[in-house]
Amino acid sequence: MSEFAHATRNRPLVVAANRLPVSRSGDGGWEPSPGGLVRALWPIVQETGGTWVGWTGEIDGPSDMIRLEGIDLHPIPISARERERYYEGFSNDTLWPLYHDAIRDSGYQIDDWTSYVDVNQRFAVRIANIAPPDAVVWLHDYHLQLVPALVREQRSDLRIGWFNHIPWPPVELFQRLPWRSEIIAGLLGSDLLGFQRERAAENFITAAQQLVGATEIDHGVLEHNGRRTRVGRFPISIDVEEFAMAASGRASRQRAAQFRVRLGDPEVILLGVDRLDYTKGIGSRLRAFGHLLDQGRLDPERHVLVQVATPTRERVEMYQEERREIEQIVGEINGRHARLGFPVIHYLYQTLSLDDLIPLYRAGDVMLVTPFRDGMNLVAKEYVAAHVDGDGVLVLSEFTGAADELEGAILVNPHDERALQDAIVQAVEMHRHERRARMEKMRAVVSAANVSEWARSFLGALCEP
Ligand code: F6P
């Protein structure tokens, strides 16, 4: 029996997430698409002979099952109007900013909510129709918060778990949501609710008590309408071995060295790698770097910053604004501090392959991970896993899940520009001995918890008798 089949006690597994882990291949067929969650879950679904339910990303795409590399994929068709209302609207204009400390104002449109309900119902019907008897259903993320109760109504034989990849806000923020009770009731259809941080789990418990009258009958166990739901912390990780192996290879080492040469062989390469999202604090980080150059605390001949900003949700206005702002800041700083042929910020608005990303991590002497709020932030863990040389400094926002685990990082409040500047200088000037000691601590933490551990522990808890 495989380790995952053991965790699920041999029950078949159905995974559901907003996106199916595939994209179109050149010949019009399908191929597995890259991405952390996909890399984490694909082998688990494969080993358990499981299925995956989700959206292909296409408008009015197929609904017939796709069989790919031993996995049955069940596509949920989404119309253009639903992309606008369910995905861009309720999921990413209402929930996303609200769950990230209301860092931008959320829209509360009734039509977006209605579409969210419709699409959640479509997921629930499909899952109820295809799940084998006694299956384990593992739902992912904020797009599918009504699905647990909707599936439960149709199939009482299933074990249902939901994991939130993003933060869960304090009740004072969550209660702004006009449909707050419906969301909590939807989630309480689960047997197990998983969060990245202890605080997020506590926030959910408080919201369930205050907003729908659930009772905490034991630590982390809620009772509501005669049903029990466990609530716990399951911090996600990465495929540590994959990163470590790719980073240790000769090709990766050579490529990292080439990158350094191409950047003008600076003394220190600072690095930022983020989806271009307003929660990531990219603008503040760039401004802090620019001010350090203005003040002469950093030197454009010795210090360069590489900022990779991966395109994401490009049709959403707030993302377009964020991109304009970041690109303006990059332009201003380079305008002031670049020399001919040597920009001081190398900005890439691109999705890099792992073949480029891993050597870039290796080349990065200082990694800047400074979101205003982030569920976990896997880039921080990827950087540490890729630094097989035992060197490198991580500057990490206190407002990430990763900050709970990575004690060796320089922790910083990204809202405090002076603190951000000082953290960057501290990282750049850190003595080799201290760098290595801190990195050793972080590498021990990251390598002790592979993503397969995370999946096993969530599924094991979900399937406990
Ligand atoms: O971290 C939350 C999340 O929704 C992930 O599940 C996803 O990979 C990422 O953000 C990108 O989001 P989207 O699917 O909207 O491109």
Coordinates of C-alpha atoms and ligand atoms in Angstrom, one line a residue:
M1 CA 0.0 0.0 0.0
S2 CA 1.4 3.4 -0.9
E3 CA 2.1 6.0 1.9
F4 CA -0.9 8.0 0.7
A5 CA -3.3 5.1 0.4
H6 CA -2.2 4.4 4.0
A7 CA -3.1 7.9 5.0
T8 CA -6.5 7.7 3.4
R9 CA -7.0 4.2 4.9
N10 CA -7.4 3.0 1.3
R11 CA -10.3 5.2 0.5
P12 CA -10.2 6.6 -3.0
L13 CA -9.3 10.3 -3.3
V14 CA -11.1 13.1 -5.2
V15 CA -9.2 16.4 -5.3
A16 CA -11.1 19.6 -6.3
A17 CA -9.6 23.0 -6.9
N18 CA -10.6 26.0 -9.0
R19 CA -8.0 25.0 -11.6
L20 CA -7.3 21.7 -13.2
P21 CA -3.6 21.0 -13.2
V22 CA -3.4 21.0 -17.0
S23 CA -2.9 23.3 -20.0
R24 CA -3.2 22.9 -23.7
S25 CA -0.3 21.1 -25.4
G26 CA 1.0 22.1 -28.9
D27 CA -1.1 19.4 -30.5
G28 CA -4.4 20.6 -29.0
G29 CA -4.3 17.9 -26.3
W30 CA -3.5 18.4 -22.6
E31 CA -0.3 18.3 -20.6
P32 CA 0.3 18.8 -16.8
S33 CA 0.9 22.4 -16.0
P34 CA 3.6 23.7 -13.8
G35 CA 2.9 25.2 -10.3
G36 CA 3.6 24.3 -6.7
L37 CA 0.3 22.8 -5.7
V38 CA 0.2 20.8 -8.9
R39 CA 3.7 19.4 -8.3
A40 CA 2.6 18.6 -4.8
L41 CA -0.7 16.9 -5.5
W42 CA -0.2 15.2 -8.8
P43 CA 1.8 12.2 -7.5
I44 CA -0.6 11.8 -4.6
V45 CA -3.6 11.6 -6.9
Q46 CA -1.7 9.3 -9.2
E47 CA -0.7 6.9 -6.4
T48 CA -4.2 6.7 -5.0
G49 CA -5.7 6.2 -8.5
G50 CA -7.6 9.4 -7.8
T51 CA -9.5 12.0 -9.7
W52 CA -9.2 15.8 -9.9
V53 CA -12.1 18.2 -10.5
G54 CA -11.6 21.8 -11.7
W55 CA -11.7 24.4 -14.4
T56 CA -9.4 24.2 -17.4
G57 CA -9.1 28.0 -17.6
E58 CA -10.8 28.0 -21.0
I59 CA -14.1 29.8 -21.6
D60 CA -17.0 27.3 -22.2
G61 CA -14.3 24.5 -22.2
P62 CA -15.0 20.8 -22.3
S63 CA -16.9 18.9 -19.6
D64 CA -16.0 15.3 -20.7
M65 CA -13.4 13.5 -18.5
I66 CA -9.8 13.8 -19.6
R67 CA -7.5 10.9 -18.8
L68 CA -3.9 12.0 -18.4
E69 CA -0.9 10.1 -16.9
G70 CA -3.1 7.8 -14.8
I71 CA -5.3 10.6 -13.5
D72 CA -9.0 11.2 -14.3
L73 CA -9.6 14.9 -14.7
H74 CA -13.2 16.2 -14.6
P75 CA -13.5 19.7 -16.1
I76 CA -16.0 22.1 -14.8
P77 CA -17.1 24.4 -17.7
I78 CA -17.0 28.1 -16.9
S79 CA -18.7 30.8 -19.1
A80 CA -17.2 34.3 -19.9
R81 CA -19.8 35.8 -17.5
E82 CA -18.8 33.3 -14.8
R83 CA -15.1 34.1 -15.3
E84 CA -16.0 37.7 -14.7
R85 CA -18.3 37.2 -11.8
Y86 CA -17.3 34.0 -10.0
Y87 CA -13.5 34.1 -10.6
E88 CA -12.5 37.7 -11.2
G89 CA -15.4 39.1 -9.2
F90 CA -16.3 37.2 -6.0
S91 CA -13.1 35.2 -5.7
N92 CA -10.5 37.8 -6.6
D93 CA -12.2 41.2 -6.1
T94 CA -14.2 40.3 -3.0
L95 CA -12.6 37.5 -1.1
W96 CA -8.9 37.9 -2.1
P97 CA -8.5 41.5 -0.8
L98 CA -10.7 40.8 2.3
Y99 CA -8.7 37.7 3.3
H100 CA -5.4 39.6 2.8
D101 CA -6.1 42.1 5.6
A102 CA -8.5 44.2 3.4
I103 CA -5.4 45.7 1.9
R104 CA -7.6 46.9 -1.0
D105 CA -11.3 47.6 -0.9
S106 CA -13.4 44.6 -1.8
G107 CA -16.4 44.9 -4.1
Y108 CA -19.6 43.3 -2.8
Q109 CA -21.7 42.7 -5.9
I110 CA -24.8 40.5 -5.6
D111 CA -24.3 39.2 -9.2
D112 CA -20.8 38.1 -8.3
W113 CA -22.1 36.3 -5.2
T114 CA -24.9 34.6 -7.3
S115 CA -22.3 33.4 -9.8
Y116 CA -20.1 32.1 -7.0
V117 CA -23.0 30.1 -5.7
D118 CA -23.8 28.7 -9.2
V119 CA -20.3 27.6 -9.8
N120 CA -19.9 26.0 -6.3
Q121 CA -23.1 24.1 -7.0
R122 CA -21.7 22.9 -10.3
F123 CA -18.6 21.6 -8.5
A124 CA -20.7 19.9 -5.8
V125 CA -22.9 18.1 -8.3
R126 CA -20.0 16.9 -10.3
I127 CA -18.1 15.6 -7.2
A128 CA -21.3 13.9 -5.8
N129 CA -21.7 12.2 -9.2
I130 CA -18.2 10.9 -9.7
A131 CA -16.9 10.2 -6.2
P132 CA -16.7 6.4 -5.5
P133 CA -18.5 5.2 -2.3
D134 CA -16.7 6.2 0.9
A135 CA -14.2 8.4 -1.0
V136 CA -12.2 11.2 0.5
V137 CA -12.8 14.6 -1.0
W138 CA -10.1 17.1 -0.6
L139 CA -11.2 20.6 -1.6
H140 CA -8.8 23.5 -2.0
D141 CA -8.9 27.2 -1.5
Y142 CA -11.3 30.2 -1.2
H143 CA -13.0 29.6 -4.6
L144 CA -14.9 26.6 -3.2
Q145 CA -16.1 27.4 0.3
L146 CA -19.7 26.4 -0.3
V147 CA -18.8 23.1 -1.8
P148 CA -18.4 21.1 1.5
A149 CA -22.0 21.6 2.7
L150 CA -23.4 21.2 -0.9
V151 CA -21.6 17.8 -1.3
R152 CA -22.5 16.7 2.2
E153 CA -26.3 17.2 1.3
Q154 CA -26.0 14.8 -1.6
R155 CA -23.4 12.2 -0.2
S156 CA -23.3 11.5 3.5
D157 CA -20.8 8.6 2.9
L158 CA -17.9 10.9 1.9
R159 CA -15.1 12.3 4.1
I160 CA -14.7 15.9 3.2
G161 CA -11.7 18.1 3.9
W162 CA -11.0 21.7 2.8
F163 CA -7.6 23.4 2.9
N164 CA -7.2 27.2 2.7
H165 CA -4.0 28.2 0.8
I166 CA -4.4 31.9 1.7
P167 CA -4.9 33.7 5.0
W168 CA -8.1 33.7 7.0
P169 CA -8.8 37.2 8.3
P170 CA -9.8 38.3 11.8
V171 CA -13.5 38.3 12.4
E172 CA -13.6 42.1 12.5
L173 CA -12.7 42.0 8.8
F174 CA -14.5 38.8 7.8
Q175 CA -17.8 40.1 9.1
R176 CA -17.9 42.8 6.5
L177 CA -18.9 40.2 4.0
P178 CA -22.6 40.3 3.4
W179 CA -22.7 36.5 2.8
R180 CA -20.5 35.7 5.8
S181 CA -22.9 33.2 7.4
E182 CA -23.4 31.3 4.1
I183 CA -19.6 30.9 3.8
I184 CA -19.1 29.7 7.3
A185 CA -22.1 27.3 7.0
G186 CA -20.7 26.0 3.7
L187 CA -17.3 25.2 5.3
L188 CA -18.8 23.6 8.3
G189 CA -20.0 20.8 5.9
S190 CA -16.4 19.6 6.1
D191 CA -15.0 17.0 8.5
L192 CA -11.7 18.8 8.6
L193 CA -10.7 22.4 7.8
G194 CA -7.0 23.1 7.3
F195 CA -5.2 26.5 7.6
Q196 CA -1.6 27.5 7.1
R197 CA -1.2 29.2 10.5
E198 CA -2.6 28.7 14.0
R199 CA -3.9 32.3 14.0
A200 CA -5.9 31.6 10.8
A201 CA -7.5 28.6 12.4
E202 CA -8.3 30.6 15.5
N203 CA -9.8 33.4 13.4
F204 CA -12.1 30.8 11.7
I205 CA -13.2 29.3 15.0
T206 CA -14.1 32.8 16.4
A207 CA -16.0 33.6 13.2
A208 CA -17.9 30.3 13.4
Q209 CA -18.8 30.9 17.0
Q210 CA -19.9 34.6 16.6
L211 CA -21.5 34.4 13.2
V212 CA -23.4 31.1 13.1
G213 CA -23.4 30.1 16.8
A214 CA -21.1 27.1 16.4
T215 CA -19.7 25.7 19.7
E216 CA -16.0 24.7 20.4
I217 CA -16.6 21.4 22.2
D218 CA -12.9 20.5 22.4
H219 CA -9.7 22.3 21.4
G220 CA -10.1 22.8 17.6
V221 CA -13.4 20.9 17.3
L222 CA -16.5 22.8 16.4
E223 CA -20.1 21.5 16.7
H224 CA -22.9 23.1 14.6
N225 CA -26.3 21.7 13.8
G226 CA -25.4 18.3 15.3
R227 CA -22.2 17.9 13.1
R228 CA -18.6 18.1 14.2
T229 CA -15.8 19.8 12.2
R230 CA -12.1 19.7 13.2
V231 CA -10.1 22.8 12.5
G232 CA -6.3 22.8 12.5
R233 CA -3.0 24.1 11.2
F234 CA -1.2 22.3 8.3
P235 CA 1.6 24.5 7.0
I236 CA 2.3 23.6 3.4
S237 CA 5.8 23.0 2.0
I238 CA 7.5 22.4 -1.3
D239 CA 9.1 19.4 -2.9
V240 CA 12.4 19.9 -1.1
E241 CA 14.2 17.0 -2.8
E242 CA 13.3 18.2 -6.3
F243 CA 14.7 21.7 -5.5
A244 CA 17.7 20.4 -3.8
M245 CA 18.5 17.9 -6.5
A246 CA 18.0 20.4 -9.3
A247 CA 20.1 23.0 -7.5
S248 CA 23.0 20.6 -6.8
G249 CA 23.5 19.7 -10.5
R250 CA 26.4 21.1 -12.5
A251 CA 24.1 22.7 -15.0
S252 CA 22.4 24.7 -12.3
R253 CA 25.7 25.8 -10.8
Q254 CA 27.0 26.9 -14.2
R255 CA 23.9 28.7 -15.1
A256 CA 23.9 30.6 -11.7
A257 CA 27.5 31.7 -12.5
Q258 CA 26.5 32.8 -16.0
F259 CA 23.7 34.9 -14.5
R260 CA 26.1 36.6 -12.2
V261 CA 28.4 37.5 -15.1
R262 CA 25.5 38.8 -17.2
L263 CA 24.5 41.0 -14.3
G264 CA 28.0 42.6 -14.3
D265 CA 29.5 40.5 -11.6
P266 CA 28.2 42.6 -8.7
E267 CA 29.2 42.0 -5.1
V268 CA 25.7 41.3 -4.0
I269 CA 22.7 40.1 -6.1
L270 CA 19.4 40.9 -4.3
L271 CA 16.4 39.0 -5.6
G272 CA 12.6 39.2 -5.6
V273 CA 10.4 36.6 -7.1
D274 CA 6.6 37.1 -6.8
R275 CA 3.4 36.8 -8.7
L276 CA 2.6 40.4 -9.6
D277 CA 0.1 40.8 -6.9
Y278 CA -0.6 43.9 -4.7
T279 CA -0.4 41.7 -1.6
K280 CA 3.3 41.0 -2.3
G281 CA 4.7 44.4 -1.4
I282 CA 6.9 44.7 -4.5
G283 CA 6.5 48.4 -4.8
S284 CA 7.5 49.1 -1.2
R285 CA 10.5 46.8 -1.5
L286 CA 11.7 48.5 -4.7
R287 CA 11.2 52.0 -3.1
A288 CA 13.3 50.9 -0.1
F289 CA 16.0 49.7 -2.4
G290 CA 15.9 53.0 -4.4
H291 CA 16.1 55.1 -1.2
L292 CA 19.1 53.1 -0.1
L293 CA 20.8 53.9 -3.4
D294 CA 19.8 57.6 -3.0
Q295 CA 21.3 57.7 0.5
G296 CA 24.5 56.0 -0.6
R297 CA 23.9 53.1 1.8
L298 CA 23.9 50.8 -1.3
D299 CA 26.1 51.3 -4.3
P300 CA 24.8 50.7 -7.8
E301 CA 28.3 49.3 -8.9
R302 CA 28.2 46.7 -6.1
H303 CA 24.5 45.9 -5.5
V304 CA 21.9 44.9 -8.1
L305 CA 18.3 43.8 -7.7
V306 CA 16.6 41.2 -9.9
Q307 CA 12.9 41.4 -9.6
V308 CA 10.8 38.6 -11.3
A309 CA 7.2 39.5 -11.4
T310 CA 5.1 36.6 -12.8
P311 CA 2.0 37.7 -14.7
T312 CA -1.3 36.9 -13.0
R313 CA -5.0 37.9 -13.1
E314 CA -4.2 40.3 -15.8
R315 CA -7.8 41.2 -16.7
V316 CA -8.4 42.5 -13.1
E317 CA -8.1 46.3 -12.8
M318 CA -6.3 46.3 -9.5
Y319 CA -3.6 44.0 -11.0
Q320 CA -3.2 46.3 -14.0
E321 CA -2.8 49.3 -11.7
E322 CA -0.2 47.5 -9.6
R323 CA 1.8 46.6 -12.7
R324 CA 1.8 50.2 -13.9
E325 CA 3.0 51.4 -10.5
I326 CA 5.8 48.8 -10.2
E327 CA 7.0 49.5 -13.7
Q328 CA 7.1 53.2 -13.1
I329 CA 9.1 52.7 -9.9
V330 CA 11.6 50.5 -11.7
G331 CA 11.9 53.1 -14.5
E332 CA 12.5 55.9 -12.0
I333 CA 15.2 54.1 -10.0
N334 CA 17.0 52.9 -13.1
G335 CA 16.8 56.4 -14.5
R336 CA 18.5 57.7 -11.4
H337 CA 21.1 55.0 -10.8
A338 CA 21.8 52.8 -13.9
R339 CA 25.0 53.2 -15.8
L340 CA 25.1 52.6 -19.6
G341 CA 24.6 48.9 -20.1
F342 CA 24.1 48.3 -16.3
P343 CA 20.6 48.7 -15.0
V344 CA 20.5 48.6 -11.2
I345 CA 17.1 46.8 -11.2
H346 CA 16.7 43.9 -13.7
Y347 CA 12.9 43.6 -14.0
L348 CA 11.3 40.6 -15.7
Y349 CA 7.5 40.5 -16.2
Q350 CA 7.6 36.8 -17.1
T351 CA 6.9 33.3 -15.9
L352 CA 10.3 31.6 -15.5
S353 CA 10.8 27.9 -15.9
L354 CA 12.3 26.0 -13.0
D355 CA 15.4 25.6 -15.1
D356 CA 15.9 29.3 -14.9
L357 CA 14.4 29.9 -11.5
I358 CA 16.5 27.5 -9.5
P359 CA 19.9 28.9 -10.8
L360 CA 18.5 32.4 -10.1
Y361 CA 17.8 31.4 -6.5
R362 CA 21.3 30.1 -6.3
A363 CA 22.7 33.2 -7.7
G364 CA 20.7 35.4 -5.3
D365 CA 22.8 36.4 -2.3
V366 CA 19.9 38.2 -0.6
M367 CA 16.3 37.1 -1.2
L368 CA 13.6 39.7 -0.5
V369 CA 10.2 38.2 0.4
T370 CA 8.2 41.1 1.8
P371 CA 4.4 40.6 1.3
F372 CA 1.9 42.7 3.3
R373 CA 0.1 39.4 4.0
D374 CA 0.6 35.9 2.6
G375 CA -0.8 32.5 3.6
M376 CA 2.6 30.8 3.5
N377 CA 4.9 32.1 0.7
L378 CA 6.6 29.1 -0.9
V379 CA 9.2 31.3 -2.6
A380 CA 10.9 31.7 0.8
K381 CA 11.1 27.9 1.2
E382 CA 12.2 27.4 -2.5
Y383 CA 15.1 29.9 -2.0
V384 CA 16.3 28.0 1.1
A385 CA 15.9 24.6 -0.5
A386 CA 17.9 25.8 -3.6
H387 CA 20.8 27.2 -1.5
V388 CA 22.6 23.8 -1.3
D389 CA 25.8 25.9 -0.9
G390 CA 24.6 26.7 2.7
D391 CA 24.9 30.5 2.0
G392 CA 22.4 33.3 1.3
V393 CA 20.2 35.6 3.4
L394 CA 16.5 35.7 3.5
V395 CA 14.7 38.9 4.4
L396 CA 11.1 37.8 5.2
S397 CA 7.9 39.7 6.1
E398 CA 6.4 39.0 9.5
F399 CA 3.1 38.8 7.8
T400 CA 3.8 35.5 6.0
G401 CA 3.1 31.9 7.2
A402 CA 6.7 31.1 6.5
A403 CA 7.8 33.5 9.2
D404 CA 6.4 31.1 11.8
E405 CA 8.9 28.5 10.7
L406 CA 12.0 30.3 9.3
E407 CA 13.6 31.7 12.4
G408 CA 16.9 32.1 10.6
A409 CA 15.5 34.8 8.3
I410 CA 15.7 38.5 9.0
L411 CA 12.1 39.2 9.9
V412 CA 10.7 42.6 8.9
N413 CA 7.5 44.7 8.9
P414 CA 7.0 45.6 5.3
H415 CA 4.8 48.6 6.2
D416 CA 7.7 50.2 8.0
E417 CA 10.0 51.6 5.2
R418 CA 12.8 52.4 7.6
A419 CA 12.8 48.9 9.0
L420 CA 12.7 47.5 5.4
Q421 CA 15.8 49.6 4.5
D422 CA 17.6 48.5 7.6
A423 CA 16.8 44.8 7.0
I424 CA 18.2 45.1 3.5
V425 CA 21.4 46.7 4.7
Q426 CA 21.7 44.1 7.5
A427 CA 21.3 41.3 4.9
V428 CA 23.8 42.8 2.5
E429 CA 26.4 43.4 5.2
M430 CA 25.9 40.2 7.1
H431 CA 29.2 38.3 7.9
R432 CA 29.6 35.0 6.1
H433 CA 29.7 33.1 9.4
E434 CA 26.3 34.5 10.5
R435 CA 24.8 33.9 7.0
R436 CA 25.8 30.3 7.1
A437 CA 24.5 29.7 10.6
R438 CA 21.1 31.3 9.8
M439 CA 20.9 29.4 6.5
E440 CA 21.7 26.1 8.3
K441 CA 18.8 26.6 10.7
M442 CA 16.4 27.4 7.8
R443 CA 17.6 24.4 5.7
A444 CA 17.0 22.1 8.7
V445 CA 13.4 23.3 9.0
V446 CA 12.6 23.2 5.3
S447 CA 14.1 19.8 4.7
A448 CA 12.3 18.3 7.6
A449 CA 8.9 19.0 6.0
N450 CA 8.5 17.9 2.4
V451 CA 5.2 18.7 0.8
S452 CA 4.3 15.0 0.7
E453 CA 4.4 15.2 4.6
W454 CA 2.0 18.0 4.5
A455 CA -0.4 16.0 2.3
R456 CA 0.0 12.9 4.3
S457 CA -0.7 14.7 7.6
F458 CA -3.8 16.4 6.2
L459 CA -5.2 13.3 4.7
G460 CA -4.3 11.2 7.8
A461 CA -6.1 13.7 10.1
L462 CA -9.1 13.7 7.7
C463 CA -9.4 9.9 7.6
E464 CA -8.9 9.3 11.3
P465 CA -11.7 7.1 12.6
Ligands
F6P1 O1 -2.4 31.0 -3.5 C1 -3.7 31.1 -3.9 C2 -3.9 30.8 -5.4 O2 -5.2 30.9 -5.7 C3 -3.3 29.5 -5.8 O3 -4.2 28.5 -5.6 C4 -3.0 29.8 -7.2 O4 -1.9 28.9 -7.7 C5 -2.5 31.2 -7.2 O5 -3.2 31.8 -6.1 C6 -2.7 31.9 -8.5 O6 -4.0 32.2 -8.7 P1 -4.9 32.0 -10.0 O7 -5.4 30.6 -10.1 O8 -6.0 33.0 -9.8 O9 -4.0 32.4 -11.2

